[in-house]
Amino acid sequence: MTTDEIKKKYLDFFTSSPRDHKQIPSASLVLENDPTTLFTSAGMQPLVPYLLGEPHPLGKRLVNSQPSIRTQDIEEIGDSRHTTYFEMLGNWSLGDYFKKEQIPWIWEFLTEVLALPPKKLYVSVFAGNGDVPRDEESYKIWRKLGVASDHIFAYGEDKNWWSRAGTPAQMPAGEIGGPTSEIFYEFTGVAHNKKFGNECHPNCDCGRFMEIGNSVFMVYKKTNRALEELPNKNVDFGGGLERITAAVNDDPDIFHLPVFGEIVKHIEDLSGKKYGKSEKETQAMRIVADHMRAAVAMAQEGLEPSNKLQGYIMRRLIRRSVVKMNTLMGKTTATDFGKITQTKPILNEVDRFSKTLQKGLREFEKLPKVDGEAAFNLYQTYGFPLELTLELAHEKGQKLDPKDFKEAFKKHQEMSRTQSAGKFKGGLADVGGETTKLHTVTHLLHAALRRVLGNHVSQKGSNITASRLRFDFTHHSPLTSEEIQKVENLINDQIKKSLPVSYAMMSLKEAKAAGALAFFTERYGDKVKVYTIGDDDSWFSREVCGGPHVTNLSEIKGRVKITKEKSASAGVRRVYAKIIT
Ligand code: SER
């Protein structure tokens, strides 16, 4: 079976009776109004407001397939089953069904629709911690389905707890999470490798087992003090489409799937090496195949390699691919990569970086001493992997201790971890709070700009964090201070009037007929969500938008101030604004 066939079967299964889910469109890889993470990393991410309790326009049972990117283990890519970019099959209950429906349904899908042999499936349940009890209910449901007791494992919060931040202790205030029940597939003919521990078990990393699905019982929200129960008992299921396909094919190497096949074939042709022959070369090929697939997905979203945020991740993926191609084929060029992808921003980066690498080699020659910090700098600046530096150092008759490199590496890693933890925390606590307020202010700003400057103004992009909003729009000249003043006054007058904010579902045609602005259309099947600020017969703003928003402008509790105005690109202006309380 192919990934597409399995995706269709899953969506059909969950939309059909008695499950009756509504299919929601997949979100883009970079979420417009979520400052908490760089990329969409799970299907639940765009659904956070609804898991927190806001009603979803399509109801309480949702299903989709969500392209996702996980960057936390870029350095670990190279085994048979981890990838940076993947597609996640997901189904959600927003306070509707719970364990006794979810577990049998997912079992039915795997064992009947996909015909996976029940004996090859293992499951896990939460073993409990000081605050949340052991999940006996899930255990009993699995047993009732006929799963043998030696196929059910209980793990603690490091394995059977899910939140975007990790364990309960790692969750910042505002983050949601809960205990999980996972499903694993046991591949035929893969023996346990003692390198990964004496005993093999479903969560062992030796490659015999692979996790193919995770039902999160999303019932908790972290507060400043403890875990608090959410108003709704939610289910958040996610299953890696590529992994489920590997299980159906009983082939433990997901790089054998056609989605990777073509890239792997190009790498083989370019390097003259054979996939699967030597462990080291196979690993390098997987890294290039994975990173290129992810970088192409990013390029398709309009991202370009840069030194910041998403662009930085994209740059790292491309650079690492170049380094790995170098180890496979000696010197590599953009022309070689042109066989793998036609994407301009990627090829430009390959070109720039291969030249930098050559320069790095010359710099290296000049280094008086190759110590840990120097090796790290070579790694950081020129993408030199440690093995390469060791080999060169060796040629120069110098001794470099890999431990020194690792220490320097750890020091820098900790620094960047602290920085990203700060970012994560800052944003997350405010999903549904400050970010939501500023999202509503964005609509007010859009409407006010059109009234003051004219109807040629249309939104080109926006970016909202907990402390400010950024808004790009079409306009030919800088705003004068009078214009800025007028826009601010108009916005603040509406806030003072405590206008209501409401939404309705309609077709895009009806939305346009009702006067809604529709530049970014998030669709819910054939319907769109239209937010109105003001009364139905005399509104101030009406826009097609996914939400969330405040329900009344009085919740903004402050005055809006435009803090900066500048050019974003030709014919596009950029303003920053914040709420002053
Ligand atoms: N959010 C959970 C995960 O990503 C289940 O969808 O694993």
XYZ file of C-alpha atoms and ligand atoms in Angstrom:
588
model
C 0.000 0.000 0.000
C 1.162 3.545 -0.673
C 1.057 6.521 1.688
C -1.745 8.057 -0.396
C -3.880 4.928 -0.189
C -3.433 4.715 3.565
C -4.222 8.398 4.010
C -7.462 7.984 2.067
C -8.468 4.900 4.071
C -7.864 6.740 7.341
C -9.858 9.815 6.327
C -12.682 7.626 4.980
C -12.715 5.540 8.156
C -13.015 8.518 10.485
C -15.487 10.499 8.377
C -17.798 7.506 7.967
C -20.523 6.410 10.405
C -20.522 5.823 13.364
C -17.375 7.927 13.761
C -18.735 10.860 11.714
C -15.710 13.141 11.868
C -15.446 16.294 9.784
C -12.281 16.595 7.745
C -10.412 19.840 8.362
C -7.842 21.232 5.910
C -4.213 20.858 6.804
C -2.563 23.992 8.153
C 0.534 25.480 6.563
C 3.965 24.499 7.889
C 4.425 27.922 9.431
C 1.481 29.076 11.522
C 0.603 32.763 11.063
C -0.505 33.555 14.571
C 1.388 31.105 16.716
C 4.656 32.504 18.011
C 5.339 29.448 20.149
C 7.080 27.196 17.643
C 8.848 27.675 14.337
C 6.952 24.985 12.465
C 3.722 23.066 12.731
C 4.974 19.977 14.526
C 1.717 18.130 15.166
C -1.828 18.165 13.853
C -3.058 19.475 17.203
C -1.057 22.662 17.027
C -3.559 24.755 15.037
C -6.300 23.298 17.261
C -5.005 24.537 20.617
C -7.781 27.144 21.116
C -10.396 24.447 20.500
C -8.731 21.947 22.823
C -8.816 24.719 25.425
C -12.577 24.953 25.013
C -13.459 27.333 22.172
C -16.145 25.724 19.952
C -14.841 24.622 16.565
C -17.090 25.653 13.668
C -17.105 22.110 12.286
C -18.052 20.444 15.526
C -16.473 18.151 18.081
C -15.055 15.378 15.886
C -12.272 16.356 13.529
C -9.848 14.463 11.309
C -7.057 15.419 8.913
C -3.607 14.708 7.602
C -1.077 17.355 8.623
C 2.367 17.922 7.078
C 4.659 18.492 10.045
C 8.260 19.380 10.774
C 10.128 18.377 13.918
C 13.488 19.977 14.308
C 14.495 18.811 17.760
C 16.317 15.782 16.466
C 17.977 17.026 13.287
C 21.283 15.684 14.590
C 19.739 12.263 15.122
C 18.397 11.770 11.613
C 20.121 8.871 9.898
C 18.383 5.836 11.380
C 15.655 3.873 9.600
C 12.642 5.696 11.021
C 13.249 9.317 12.072
C 12.536 12.136 9.645
C 12.415 15.896 9.931
C 9.388 16.298 7.674
C 6.499 13.865 7.894
C 2.784 13.673 7.506
C 0.675 13.044 10.565
C -2.731 11.400 10.452
C -4.820 12.911 13.231
C -8.257 12.612 14.777
C -9.659 14.706 17.586
C -12.484 14.614 20.046
C -13.167 18.073 21.443
C -14.915 17.028 24.616
C -16.952 14.374 22.807
C -15.882 10.686 22.687
C -13.068 9.408 24.904
C -11.010 6.284 25.609
C -13.688 3.652 25.128
C -14.344 4.861 21.573
C -10.854 6.016 20.576
C -8.960 2.851 21.466
C -11.323 0.383 19.710
C -11.591 2.658 16.642
C -7.859 2.993 16.141
C -7.475 -0.762 16.722
C -10.184 -1.453 14.114
C -8.472 0.856 11.652
C -5.084 -0.804 12.073
C -6.163 -4.431 12.297
C -9.215 -4.503 10.005
C -8.914 -1.633 7.527
C -5.136 -1.976 7.148
C -5.126 -5.660 8.136
C -2.069 -5.415 10.404
C -1.787 -8.729 12.287
C -2.871 -8.071 15.906
C 0.005 -10.227 17.163
C 2.507 -7.792 15.673
C 1.046 -4.857 17.591
C 2.120 -3.798 21.089
C 0.589 -0.991 23.114
C 1.511 1.168 26.070
C -0.385 2.982 28.808
C 0.564 5.631 31.366
C 2.070 4.144 34.533
C 1.046 7.131 36.636
C 3.032 9.747 38.558
C 2.521 11.635 41.796
C -0.356 13.705 40.369
C -2.030 11.576 37.722
C -3.007 7.960 38.401
C -2.073 4.889 36.362
C -4.323 4.509 33.318
C -6.229 1.370 34.287
C -9.141 2.267 32.050
C -7.057 2.134 28.852
C -5.408 -1.069 30.046
C -8.818 -2.737 30.459
C -10.025 -1.537 27.064
C -6.933 -2.994 25.365
C -7.407 -6.288 27.181
C -11.083 -6.389 26.171
C -10.012 -5.959 22.547
C -7.971 -9.126 22.911
C -4.514 -7.616 23.333
C -2.452 -10.055 25.416
C -1.129 -8.759 28.732
C 2.462 -9.350 27.587
C 1.779 -6.974 24.678
C 0.762 -4.125 26.995
C 3.505 -2.061 28.636
C 3.213 0.734 31.198
C 5.679 3.620 31.041
C 6.098 6.782 33.061
C 5.815 10.403 32.044
C 8.967 10.428 29.919
C 7.270 8.061 27.436
C 3.522 8.096 28.046
C 2.806 11.741 28.605
C 2.396 14.205 25.751
C 2.518 17.966 25.576
C 4.381 20.158 23.130
C 6.866 20.941 25.879
C 7.371 17.414 27.248
C 6.748 16.102 30.768
C 4.425 17.867 33.264
C 7.422 19.553 34.901
C 8.593 20.907 31.536
C 5.181 22.345 30.638
C 4.957 26.132 30.937
C 1.823 27.690 32.405
C -0.952 27.615 29.813
C 0.307 24.470 28.043
C -2.064 21.522 27.583
C -1.218 17.845 27.759
C -2.141 14.478 29.125
C -1.386 10.774 29.455
C -1.093 8.745 26.281
C -1.605 5.273 24.932
C 0.749 4.373 22.102
C 0.768 1.608 19.506
C 3.930 -0.091 18.228
C 4.563 -2.422 15.336
C 7.054 -5.287 15.607
C 8.910 -5.889 12.346
C 9.559 -9.402 11.114
C 13.128 -10.563 11.270
C 14.682 -7.664 13.191
C 16.665 -9.062 16.097
C 17.265 -7.028 19.240
C 20.580 -5.211 19.322
C 22.134 -5.311 22.814
C 23.800 -1.963 22.111
C 20.425 -0.451 23.070
C 20.024 -2.326 26.374
C 19.767 -5.852 27.696
C 16.037 -6.255 27.341
C 14.071 -5.312 24.254
C 10.640 -3.638 24.675
C 8.353 -1.458 22.523
C 10.165 1.779 23.387
C 13.629 0.289 22.769
C 15.566 2.093 20.027
C 17.059 -0.990 18.379
C 14.670 -0.861 15.417
C 12.671 -4.008 16.147
C 9.665 -1.937 17.262
C 8.364 1.280 15.791
C 5.773 3.601 17.280
C 2.989 4.087 14.743
C 0.296 5.888 16.695
C -0.299 7.927 19.807
C -3.641 8.674 21.466
C -3.231 11.593 23.832
C -5.952 11.948 26.420
C -5.701 15.699 26.526
C -7.366 16.616 29.773
C -4.904 18.862 31.623
C -3.696 22.424 31.498
C -0.665 23.538 33.437
C -1.233 26.541 35.664
C 1.393 28.455 37.601
C 1.101 25.930 40.376
C -0.103 22.566 39.124
C -1.994 20.559 36.539
C -5.600 21.621 36.300
C -8.382 19.722 34.511
C -9.569 21.228 31.238
C -13.302 21.905 30.832
C -13.390 19.135 28.200
C -11.972 15.637 28.040
C -10.265 15.697 24.637
C -8.624 13.059 22.477
C -5.665 13.979 20.268
C -4.513 11.096 18.091
C -1.469 11.328 15.851
C 0.055 8.646 13.675
C 3.010 9.079 11.316
C 1.759 8.277 7.825
C 5.165 7.134 6.564
C 5.630 4.907 9.621
C 2.185 3.315 9.334
C 2.963 2.596 5.682
C 6.279 0.972 6.667
C 4.377 -1.238 9.129
C 1.817 -2.224 6.502
C 4.684 -3.169 4.180
C 6.493 -4.871 7.096
C 9.652 -3.029 6.031
C 11.466 -1.297 8.923
C 13.267 1.200 6.684
C 10.976 4.091 5.816
C 13.577 5.353 3.325
C 12.478 2.467 1.087
C 9.150 4.240 0.580
C 8.552 5.816 -2.839
C 8.408 9.299 -1.217
C 12.152 8.952 -0.610
C 12.952 6.538 -3.412
C 13.558 9.082 -6.115
C 15.919 11.228 -4.028
C 17.841 8.164 -2.857
C 18.192 7.033 -6.488
C 19.660 10.437 -7.484
C 22.104 10.282 -4.573
C 23.162 6.792 -5.654
C 23.670 7.959 -9.242
C 25.667 11.011 -8.211
C 27.876 9.217 -5.708
C 28.179 5.849 -7.364
C 27.435 4.349 -3.924
C 24.700 1.836 -3.186
C 22.031 2.457 -0.534
C 22.114 -0.233 2.142
C 25.654 -1.388 1.466
C 27.715 0.331 4.140
C 26.119 1.591 7.364
C 27.932 4.914 7.288
C 27.104 5.687 3.675
C 23.491 4.610 4.098
C 23.229 6.953 7.051
C 24.634 9.834 4.983
C 22.186 9.069 2.178
C 19.249 9.083 4.594
C 20.349 12.439 5.958
C 20.532 13.994 2.495
C 17.198 12.439 1.445
C 15.459 13.555 4.633
C 16.930 17.056 4.701
C 16.289 17.705 1.036
C 12.671 16.580 1.296
C 12.153 18.894 4.277
C 13.963 21.818 2.625
C 11.858 21.435 -0.524
C 8.667 21.465 1.589
C 9.907 24.659 3.248
C 10.740 26.251 -0.109
C 7.230 25.413 -1.294
C 5.911 27.452 1.635
C 7.929 30.406 0.387
C 10.730 30.119 2.968
C 14.324 30.940 2.114
C 17.537 30.003 3.911
C 18.612 32.778 6.300
C 20.150 33.392 9.701
C 16.858 33.649 11.511
C 14.053 31.419 12.740
C 12.624 29.082 10.071
C 15.182 30.241 7.520
C 17.977 29.207 9.851
C 16.615 25.667 10.168
C 16.275 25.484 6.397
C 19.878 26.659 6.034
C 21.108 24.024 8.489
C 19.312 21.259 6.604
C 20.801 22.322 3.275
C 24.314 22.802 4.650
C 24.297 19.450 6.366
C 23.185 17.841 3.113
C 26.134 19.425 1.329
C 28.552 18.139 3.966
C 27.069 14.643 3.713
C 27.162 14.700 -0.086
C 30.813 15.698 0.183
C 31.545 12.638 2.282
C 29.748 10.493 -0.295
C 31.234 11.916 -3.467
C 34.140 14.171 -2.633
C 33.501 17.753 -3.722
C 29.875 18.512 -4.514
C 28.323 21.456 -6.384
C 24.968 23.110 -7.002
C 24.870 21.358 -10.382
C 24.897 18.006 -8.560
C 22.078 19.119 -6.292
C 20.180 20.272 -9.379
C 19.591 16.566 -10.049
C 17.824 16.271 -6.682
C 15.788 19.484 -6.734
C 15.089 22.392 -9.054
C 14.332 24.771 -6.194
C 16.228 28.012 -6.659
C 16.696 29.120 -3.026
C 18.069 25.674 -2.197
C 20.501 25.585 -5.109
C 21.700 29.117 -4.350
C 22.426 28.095 -0.777
C 24.237 24.946 -1.927
C 26.336 27.073 -4.253
C 27.201 29.624 -1.568
C 27.914 26.993 1.032
C 30.106 24.762 -1.114
C 32.262 27.814 -1.779
C 32.325 28.618 1.955
C 33.397 25.062 2.669
C 36.351 25.411 0.333
C 37.256 28.660 2.036
C 36.910 26.911 5.400
C 39.391 24.311 4.285
C 41.899 27.039 3.494
C 41.235 28.709 6.893
C 41.762 25.374 8.519
C 45.143 25.061 6.927
C 46.143 28.341 8.599
C 44.983 27.347 12.120
C 47.952 27.129 14.487
C 46.119 24.793 16.857
C 42.977 22.700 16.478
C 41.352 22.649 19.911
C 37.743 21.938 20.947
C 36.538 25.516 20.488
C 38.258 25.795 17.073
C 36.684 22.499 16.002
C 33.301 23.760 17.139
C 33.761 27.005 15.208
C 34.612 25.060 12.082
C 31.494 23.019 12.642
C 29.335 26.071 13.297
C 30.710 28.379 10.612
C 31.648 26.027 7.832
C 29.621 22.981 8.738
C 32.707 20.820 9.272
C 31.636 17.600 10.937
C 33.905 16.460 13.774
C 35.170 13.430 11.824
C 36.430 15.699 9.059
C 38.214 17.998 11.492
C 39.784 15.028 13.321
C 41.063 13.659 10.019
C 42.578 16.978 9.044
C 44.058 17.607 12.440
C 45.569 14.138 12.162
C 47.154 15.012 8.839
C 48.687 18.096 10.473
C 50.155 15.885 13.160
C 47.933 17.439 15.865
C 45.961 15.638 18.495
C 42.372 16.788 18.979
C 40.390 15.177 21.771
C 36.772 14.594 20.643
C 35.765 15.244 24.279
C 36.896 18.887 23.963
C 34.742 19.328 20.894
C 31.759 17.767 22.662
C 32.217 20.096 25.606
C 32.277 23.177 23.378
C 29.266 21.779 21.548
C 27.348 21.254 24.779
C 28.119 24.754 25.970
C 26.678 26.285 22.791
C 23.732 23.928 22.733
C 22.761 24.899 26.246
C 22.937 28.536 25.273
C 20.568 28.074 22.347
C 18.275 25.827 24.364
C 17.840 28.511 26.992
C 17.004 30.985 24.268
C 14.391 28.811 22.596
C 12.891 27.783 25.935
C 12.339 31.469 26.612
C 10.588 31.888 23.309
C 8.427 28.847 23.849
C 7.395 29.904 27.281
C 6.704 33.510 26.390
C 4.270 32.632 23.652
C 2.536 29.597 24.959
C 1.301 31.099 28.155
C -0.642 33.530 26.048
C -2.397 31.378 23.497
C -5.961 32.496 24.134
C -4.703 35.581 26.011
C -2.491 38.432 24.840
C -1.953 36.906 21.401
C -5.692 36.631 20.879
C -6.211 40.274 21.821
C -3.548 41.380 19.362
C -5.096 39.180 16.704
C -8.380 41.092 17.098
C -6.426 44.363 17.033
C -4.993 43.236 13.679
C -8.516 43.185 12.258
C -9.223 46.626 13.711
C -5.986 47.925 12.218
C -6.753 46.478 8.804
C -10.209 48.089 8.765
C -8.889 51.412 10.095
C -6.086 51.558 7.509
C -8.611 51.034 4.717
C -10.818 53.813 6.058
C -7.942 56.283 6.441
C -5.770 55.404 3.415
C -8.263 53.873 0.989
C -9.543 50.532 -0.163
C -6.356 49.664 -2.029
C -4.985 48.601 1.380
C -4.921 44.840 1.703
C -3.146 42.572 4.144
C 0.096 41.037 2.939
C 1.068 39.201 6.073
C 1.053 39.386 9.819
C 3.014 38.098 12.750
C 1.778 38.236 16.294
C 3.601 37.608 19.536
C 2.363 38.114 23.073
C 3.730 41.658 23.209
C 3.211 43.193 19.764
C 1.752 42.726 16.332
C 3.382 43.213 12.955
C 1.206 43.910 9.949
C 2.177 44.211 6.278
C -0.148 45.827 3.750
C -0.180 47.290 0.267
C 0.367 51.042 0.161
C 2.651 53.180 -1.961
C 4.106 55.761 0.466
C 5.163 56.135 4.101
C 2.352 57.008 6.502
C 2.357 60.580 7.766
C 2.081 61.179 11.502
C -1.453 62.540 10.954
C -2.448 59.325 9.192
C -0.989 57.229 11.996
C -2.864 59.345 14.526
C -6.127 58.934 12.628
C -5.703 55.155 12.413
C -4.952 54.896 16.131
C -7.940 57.083 17.041
C -10.268 55.065 14.874
C -9.128 51.812 16.502
C -9.317 53.183 20.027
C -12.788 54.636 19.423
C -14.059 51.157 18.567
C -12.451 49.688 21.677
C -14.121 52.381 23.799
C -17.483 51.420 22.285
C -16.992 47.826 23.557
C -18.122 46.403 20.223
C -19.039 42.711 20.162
C -16.946 40.253 18.111
C -18.798 37.327 16.571
C -18.424 34.821 13.775
C -20.622 32.997 11.290
C -19.987 30.152 8.851
C -20.799 30.698 5.185
C -19.526 29.967 1.708
C -16.753 32.187 0.398
C -19.227 33.673 -2.088
C -21.659 34.578 0.687
C -18.779 35.999 2.723
C -17.753 38.315 -0.089
C -21.383 39.318 -0.686
C -21.604 40.189 3.030
C -18.656 42.552 2.542
C -15.987 40.412 4.238
C -12.339 40.945 3.425
C -10.867 37.648 2.311
C -7.171 37.726 1.622
C -6.139 34.755 3.683
C -8.825 32.164 3.466
C -8.710 29.316 5.899
C -11.384 26.933 4.728
C -13.503 24.553 6.733
C -14.666 22.196 4.000
C -16.663 24.414 1.641
C -17.435 26.911 4.379
C -15.337 29.754 5.722
C -15.453 31.446 9.113
C -16.294 35.155 8.986
C -15.511 37.384 11.958
C -17.494 40.578 12.460
C -16.549 43.380 14.835
C -19.656 45.436 15.600
C -23.328 44.806 14.978
C -24.599 42.891 12.012
C -26.124 45.949 10.349
C -23.381 48.445 11.251
C -20.066 46.701 11.575
C -16.587 48.152 11.709
C -14.661 45.123 10.450
C -15.616 41.916 8.703
C -12.983 39.386 7.666
C -12.634 35.765 6.702
C -10.355 34.297 9.374
C -9.791 31.153 11.406
C -9.697 32.938 14.769
C -9.385 32.885 17.694
C -10.556 36.350 18.739
C -11.840 38.079 21.851
C -15.635 38.068 22.081
C -15.907 41.759 22.941
C -13.462 44.630 22.366
C -13.720 45.545 26.060
C -11.488 42.495 26.721
C -8.596 44.342 25.059
C -8.395 46.538 28.182
C -6.062 49.164 26.822
C -5.170 51.572 24.057
C -3.563 50.566 20.787
C -0.401 52.370 19.750
C 1.445 52.112 16.453
C 5.080 51.952 17.470
C 6.819 51.792 14.104
C 6.117 52.248 10.418
C 8.488 51.308 7.619
C 8.786 49.830 4.175
C 8.586 46.021 3.942
C 9.182 45.717 0.200
C 8.216 47.618 -2.945
C 4.644 48.851 -2.484
C 4.271 47.148 0.892
C 4.395 48.982 4.245
C 4.949 47.385 7.630
C 3.588 48.629 10.946
C 4.151 47.401 14.472
C 1.565 48.027 17.165
C 0.994 47.168 20.782
C -1.586 47.479 23.516
C -0.816 49.989 26.244
C -2.655 49.396 29.481
N -0.007 15.362 19.562
C 0.382 13.993 19.646
C 1.687 13.728 18.954
O 2.172 14.583 18.272
C -0.692 13.105 19.075
O -1.199 13.659 17.915
O 2.234 12.672 19.075
